[in-house]
Amino acid sequence: MDSFGRHINYMRISVTDRCNLRCRYCMPEDGVQDLGHGKILSLEDIARLTRIGAQIGIRKVRLTGGEPLVRKNITGLIQCIADIPEIDDIALTTNGILFPAMAEDLKAAGLKRVNISMDTLQEERFLYITRRGGLNLVWEAVFKALELDMHPVKINVVVIRGFNDDEIGDFVRLAYIYPLHIRFIEYMPVGDLQFWDPDRMVSSAEILNKLQADYELTPEKIVAGNGPARYYHIAGGAGSIGFISPMSHQFCSECNRIRLTADGKLRGCLYAKQEVDLKAALEQGASDEELQELFFAAIKAKPAHHDMGSGWGEQNFRKMYQIGG
Ligand code: SAM
Ligand code: SF4
């Protein structure tokens, strides 16, 4: 339990700050200085910290980044986490590019579920937003995940006015035809702020109002996982649509997560500055008990809520790919 009675049982682990794409809302094109070998946690350290987390109540783990699949031997890490008896769910958030080639191995290692980011269904737009391209591989990733029964397969769509807000209907049709859970995410000022403009943010309420004119949507409490998304069933459809609304709504009172950054800092909140330095402690030879105390300190420092919708944090914010999105 944290100081506000929330039961912390979910840890998001950023395994790298590196990425094979350069999404405009997340990373700058140039000058991305990755942390380098010595500064990031080894896979052994991540596995040890996950074991310690499991001892104090962590039951679910999500690997993210940066792009988690660019981390060497990520499959080995998944295997180690799957061997921790208390952990009952291992999921991954990926841009999908490397997933088709790795999917079988990831599943065999113990990966249960996958969230795939796909902001547009149009090749040219995909190339524009990611600055790298590869939409065909992302499609392949989506169908591979379905083929391997990694349900629920969730698709993350950051909605950006003037870029992809005219594709919302296409995404809804995708969730109608396939058992996919499409999550519309409000654009946040947490990435490369060169691209940020408050007018580009489309609120979940705006999307929902428009969709309700065309579709019969019923609130649904399905979809395994621990996210803050609100889901809706589309009458007659195979999948669902969901909304992640960090800008317009706070879901902090239900937040059950802590985050481990690639450089070994434990954070209670994506949007707050408090961090506990586990890497430094590991380097000083901390025992499991001492590390456990640091987990408790991070959980205790978890704020009651973030204040991002009011514009807080637009400056001096560690980027999402650095913390782990
Ligand atoms: N590379 C992986 C991927 O893209 O799925 C995992 C890391 S990425 C930081 C995790 C999620 O954060 C992605 O769905 C991405 O679209 C989302 N994201 C990144 N920057 C964002 C922003 N400024 N606003 C909203 N969502 C953002
Ligand atoms: Fe990479 Fe994911 Fe950020 Fe895109 S959103 S640049 S894929 S970390």
XYZ file of C-alpha atoms and ligand atoms in Angstrom:
360
model
C 0.000 0.000 0.000
C 1.202 3.499 -0.716
C 0.495 6.548 1.459
C -2.942 6.975 -0.168
C -4.190 3.409 0.231
C -3.420 2.301 -3.318
C -2.305 -1.290 -3.653
C 0.849 -1.319 -5.781
C 1.087 -4.584 -7.695
C 2.172 -3.553 -11.185
C 5.677 -2.606 -12.326
C 6.496 -1.100 -15.694
C 10.093 -1.723 -16.593
C 11.912 0.326 -19.200
C 14.622 -1.949 -20.546
C 16.253 0.628 -22.817
C 16.058 4.294 -23.775
C 17.035 3.409 -27.362
C 14.605 3.082 -30.245
C 14.547 2.103 -33.904
C 11.922 4.778 -34.692
C 11.869 8.522 -34.048
C 8.207 9.369 -33.486
C 7.849 13.130 -33.646
C 5.807 13.355 -30.441
C 8.346 11.295 -28.524
C 11.965 11.617 -29.678
C 13.960 14.233 -31.547
C 15.442 13.187 -34.906
C 19.032 13.966 -33.968
C 21.121 14.368 -30.922
C 19.544 11.541 -28.974
C 22.287 10.571 -26.610
C 21.532 7.094 -25.400
C 22.563 6.202 -21.894
C 25.290 3.805 -22.916
C 26.195 0.448 -21.548
C 27.504 1.392 -18.116
C 24.516 3.550 -17.247
C 21.709 1.089 -17.892
C 20.720 -1.786 -15.671
C 22.009 -5.188 -16.716
C 19.381 -7.816 -17.468
C 20.535 -9.697 -14.358
C 19.898 -6.600 -12.244
C 16.456 -6.106 -13.799
C 15.598 -9.741 -13.034
C 16.844 -9.379 -9.442
C 14.883 -6.164 -8.893
C 11.767 -7.812 -10.315
C 12.210 -10.679 -7.838
C 12.453 -8.171 -5.013
C 9.383 -6.360 -6.328
C 7.543 -9.689 -6.401
C 8.448 -10.255 -2.733
C 6.668 -7.031 -1.775
C 3.556 -7.583 -3.876
C 4.306 -6.945 -7.562
C 2.265 -9.432 -9.605
C 2.256 -7.915 -13.071
C 5.105 -6.652 -15.200
C 5.171 -4.714 -18.451
C 8.370 -4.236 -20.435
C 8.675 -0.989 -22.336
C 11.210 1.649 -23.354
C 12.365 3.169 -25.731
C 11.744 0.154 -27.875
C 12.071 -2.941 -25.662
C 12.744 -5.284 -28.580
C 16.023 -3.535 -29.471
C 17.457 -4.650 -26.106
C 19.756 -7.607 -26.630
C 18.488 -10.871 -25.124
C 15.124 -9.456 -24.115
C 13.806 -12.985 -24.558
C 16.180 -14.200 -21.844
C 14.893 -11.496 -19.498
C 11.290 -12.521 -20.156
C 12.219 -16.114 -19.362
C 13.797 -15.043 -16.046
C 10.728 -12.986 -15.113
C 8.411 -15.834 -16.105
C 10.320 -18.055 -13.668
C 9.365 -15.817 -10.721
C 6.373 -17.687 -9.261
C 4.579 -14.596 -7.901
C 4.485 -12.871 -11.307
C 1.307 -13.876 -13.091
C 1.344 -11.528 -16.076
C 4.144 -10.369 -18.384
C 3.268 -7.932 -21.146
C 5.192 -5.772 -23.596
C 4.602 -2.410 -25.273
C 6.267 -2.263 -28.666
C 6.267 -0.322 -31.912
C 5.977 -3.733 -33.599
C 8.848 -3.379 -36.067
C 10.930 -6.256 -34.680
C 8.015 -8.239 -33.313
C 7.171 -10.470 -36.322
C 10.658 -11.978 -36.347
C 10.745 -12.466 -32.564
C 7.142 -13.277 -31.700
C 7.386 -17.062 -31.379
C 10.488 -16.864 -29.173
C 8.914 -14.173 -27.007
C 5.804 -16.250 -26.499
C 7.819 -19.385 -25.753
C 9.813 -17.400 -23.163
C 6.590 -16.516 -21.322
C 5.310 -13.283 -22.848
C 1.542 -13.261 -22.423
C 0.339 -10.064 -24.028
C 1.418 -7.267 -26.263
C 0.410 -3.650 -26.902
C 1.396 -2.436 -30.334
C 1.641 1.242 -31.235
C 0.191 2.185 -34.616
C -0.856 5.802 -34.980
C -1.944 5.706 -38.605
C -3.060 3.173 -41.205
C -1.500 5.155 -44.038
C 2.040 4.399 -45.182
C 3.032 7.998 -45.976
C 1.753 9.292 -42.687
C 3.499 6.487 -40.843
C 6.766 7.465 -42.472
C 6.152 11.092 -41.523
C 5.325 10.475 -37.867
C 7.983 7.821 -37.197
C 10.605 9.332 -39.550
C 11.630 5.735 -40.359
C 8.656 3.841 -41.812
C 7.817 0.148 -41.676
C 4.033 0.130 -41.393
C 3.911 -3.264 -43.165
C 5.919 -4.769 -40.285
C 3.572 -3.255 -37.716
C 0.587 -4.820 -39.516
C 2.454 -8.105 -39.540
C 3.050 -7.714 -35.814
C -0.650 -7.160 -35.157
C -1.694 -10.282 -37.050
C 1.125 -12.331 -35.582
C -0.042 -11.420 -32.076
C -3.595 -12.481 -32.974
C -2.357 -15.693 -34.575
C -0.392 -16.539 -31.420
C -3.454 -15.878 -29.241
C -1.737 -13.173 -27.246
C -5.114 -11.802 -26.213
C -6.111 -9.153 -25.540
C -4.106 -7.554 -28.366
C -4.172 -3.806 -27.790
C -3.308 -1.105 -30.301
C -2.102 2.282 -29.048
C -3.068 5.285 -31.146
C -1.898 8.739 -30.091
C -4.514 11.042 -31.588
C -3.020 14.219 -33.040
C -5.233 16.901 -34.548
C -4.407 17.567 -38.183
C -2.413 14.352 -38.421
C -4.585 11.285 -37.785
C -7.842 12.546 -36.283
C -9.555 11.826 -39.617
C -8.628 8.123 -39.250
C -10.510 7.470 -36.021
C -13.401 5.866 -37.934
C -10.936 3.570 -39.759
C -9.514 2.405 -36.441
C -12.988 1.781 -35.075
C -13.764 -0.368 -38.131
C -10.588 -2.324 -37.413
C -11.857 -3.072 -33.904
C -15.215 -3.993 -35.392
C -13.745 -6.570 -37.776
C -10.922 -8.012 -35.645
C -10.699 -8.867 -31.931
C -8.456 -5.865 -31.358
C -8.677 -3.334 -28.555
C -7.925 0.063 -30.024
C -6.892 2.620 -27.420
C -7.040 6.287 -28.331
C -4.443 8.122 -26.257
C -4.508 11.833 -25.551
C -1.368 13.482 -26.818
C 0.749 14.622 -23.872
C 3.515 17.227 -23.630
C 6.046 14.677 -22.475
C 8.118 13.818 -25.524
C 10.034 15.932 -27.964
C 8.375 19.275 -27.342
C 9.382 20.610 -30.785
C 6.217 18.940 -32.101
C 3.978 19.739 -29.130
C 1.160 22.209 -29.573
C -1.807 22.199 -27.173
C -4.150 22.515 -30.182
C -2.933 19.155 -31.447
C -4.349 17.397 -28.391
C -7.744 15.803 -29.065
C -9.620 14.973 -25.874
C -11.207 11.569 -25.371
C -14.577 13.277 -24.833
C -14.364 14.895 -28.268
C -13.670 11.538 -29.936
C -16.348 9.719 -27.982
C -18.991 12.363 -28.785
C -18.277 12.047 -32.497
C -18.265 8.255 -32.457
C -21.507 7.979 -30.524
C -23.280 9.582 -33.473
C -22.277 6.657 -35.723
C -21.857 3.659 -33.428
C -23.703 2.043 -30.586
C -21.093 2.004 -27.846
C -21.570 0.418 -24.446
C -19.075 0.836 -21.601
C -17.283 -2.396 -20.995
C -15.093 -3.660 -18.214
C -13.191 -6.326 -20.060
C -9.731 -6.310 -21.210
C -7.174 -7.924 -18.946
C -4.426 -5.634 -17.809
C -4.118 -2.795 -15.409
C -4.275 0.236 -17.554
C -6.250 3.363 -16.945
C -8.154 2.916 -20.227
C -11.947 3.118 -20.317
C -13.310 0.593 -22.831
C -16.437 0.483 -24.958
C -17.955 -2.419 -26.816
C -19.059 -1.707 -30.393
C -22.433 -3.357 -31.032
C -21.839 -6.387 -33.281
C -18.066 -5.900 -33.304
C -15.241 -8.332 -32.495
C -13.044 -5.971 -30.497
C -13.442 -2.806 -28.472
C -12.292 0.760 -28.319
C -10.702 2.406 -25.324
C -9.623 5.827 -24.199
C -6.550 6.823 -22.246
C -7.140 10.330 -21.037
C -4.234 11.609 -18.956
C -4.787 15.208 -20.078
C -8.516 15.523 -19.457
C -9.029 13.043 -16.640
C -7.074 11.845 -13.721
C -7.020 8.158 -13.079
C -4.496 8.570 -10.275
C -6.727 7.315 -7.474
C -6.777 3.885 -9.155
C -3.095 3.876 -10.115
C -1.440 0.639 -9.023
C 1.931 1.021 -10.720
C 5.530 1.873 -10.145
C 8.123 2.352 -12.855
C 11.693 1.198 -13.150
C 13.683 3.309 -15.610
C 16.389 1.932 -17.876
C 19.032 3.660 -15.740
C 17.759 2.052 -12.576
C 15.568 4.705 -10.973
C 12.327 3.668 -9.339
C 9.493 6.178 -9.828
C 6.015 6.292 -8.388
C 4.646 8.388 -11.232
C 5.435 9.054 -14.879
C 4.787 12.750 -14.376
C 6.420 13.477 -11.046
C 10.068 14.065 -10.385
C 10.693 11.892 -7.334
C 12.965 8.923 -8.071
C 14.841 6.413 -5.943
C 18.228 5.381 -7.316
C 18.380 1.585 -7.284
C 21.358 1.407 -9.636
C 23.543 3.361 -7.233
C 22.460 1.013 -4.449
C 23.247 -2.036 -6.594
C 26.695 -0.623 -7.328
C 27.300 -0.231 -3.606
C 26.450 -3.894 -3.102
C 23.041 -3.417 -1.475
C 21.427 -6.526 -0.009
C 17.940 -7.691 -1.021
C 16.583 -6.284 2.260
C 18.146 -2.866 1.574
C 16.733 -2.857 -1.952
C 13.349 -3.790 -0.550
C 13.516 -0.730 1.725
C 14.205 1.429 -1.353
C 11.115 -0.034 -3.044
C 9.086 0.967 0.007
C 10.603 4.476 -0.121
C 9.608 4.888 -3.799
C 6.093 3.641 -3.104
C 5.809 6.004 -0.142
C 6.902 8.917 -2.340
C 4.237 8.155 -4.965
C 2.217 11.365 -5.245
C -1.559 11.425 -4.787
C -1.966 12.655 -8.355
C -0.163 14.266 -11.258
C -0.848 17.770 -12.464
C -0.034 17.494 -16.119
C -3.301 18.742 -17.634
C -2.606 22.174 -16.135
C 0.587 22.471 -18.134
C 2.886 21.443 -15.320
C 5.950 19.640 -16.440
C 6.202 20.994 -19.966
C 9.670 22.149 -19.044
C 12.542 20.091 -17.681
C 10.668 16.870 -18.081
C 12.492 13.616 -18.590
C 11.207 12.244 -21.875
C 8.861 9.321 -22.025
C 11.384 7.141 -23.842
C 13.796 7.864 -20.981
C 11.345 6.956 -18.238
C 9.477 4.225 -20.059
C 6.118 4.964 -21.658
N 8.487 2.004 -28.266
C 7.322 1.400 -27.724
C 6.074 1.897 -28.418
O 6.135 2.909 -29.114
O 5.036 1.273 -28.224
C 7.196 1.539 -26.222
C 7.550 2.875 -25.618
S 6.488 4.211 -26.075
C 7.204 5.560 -25.163
C 5.009 3.781 -25.174
C 3.741 4.486 -25.613
O 3.841 5.862 -25.309
C 3.453 4.393 -27.102
O 2.149 3.903 -27.324
C 3.554 5.819 -27.571
O 2.698 6.091 -28.639
C 3.176 6.586 -26.316
N 3.666 7.959 -26.336
C 4.923 8.391 -26.560
N 4.978 9.742 -26.510
C 3.710 10.164 -26.240
C 3.112 11.453 -26.081
N 3.826 12.572 -26.196
N 1.796 11.512 -25.807
C 1.060 10.366 -25.685
N 1.559 9.131 -25.830
C 2.871 9.037 -26.117
Fe 10.251 4.867 -30.174
Fe 7.962 4.236 -28.994
Fe 8.981 6.728 -28.755
Fe 8.037 5.953 -31.105
S 6.849 6.173 -29.188
S 10.025 6.980 -30.741
S 8.533 3.831 -31.125
S 9.864 4.874 -27.955
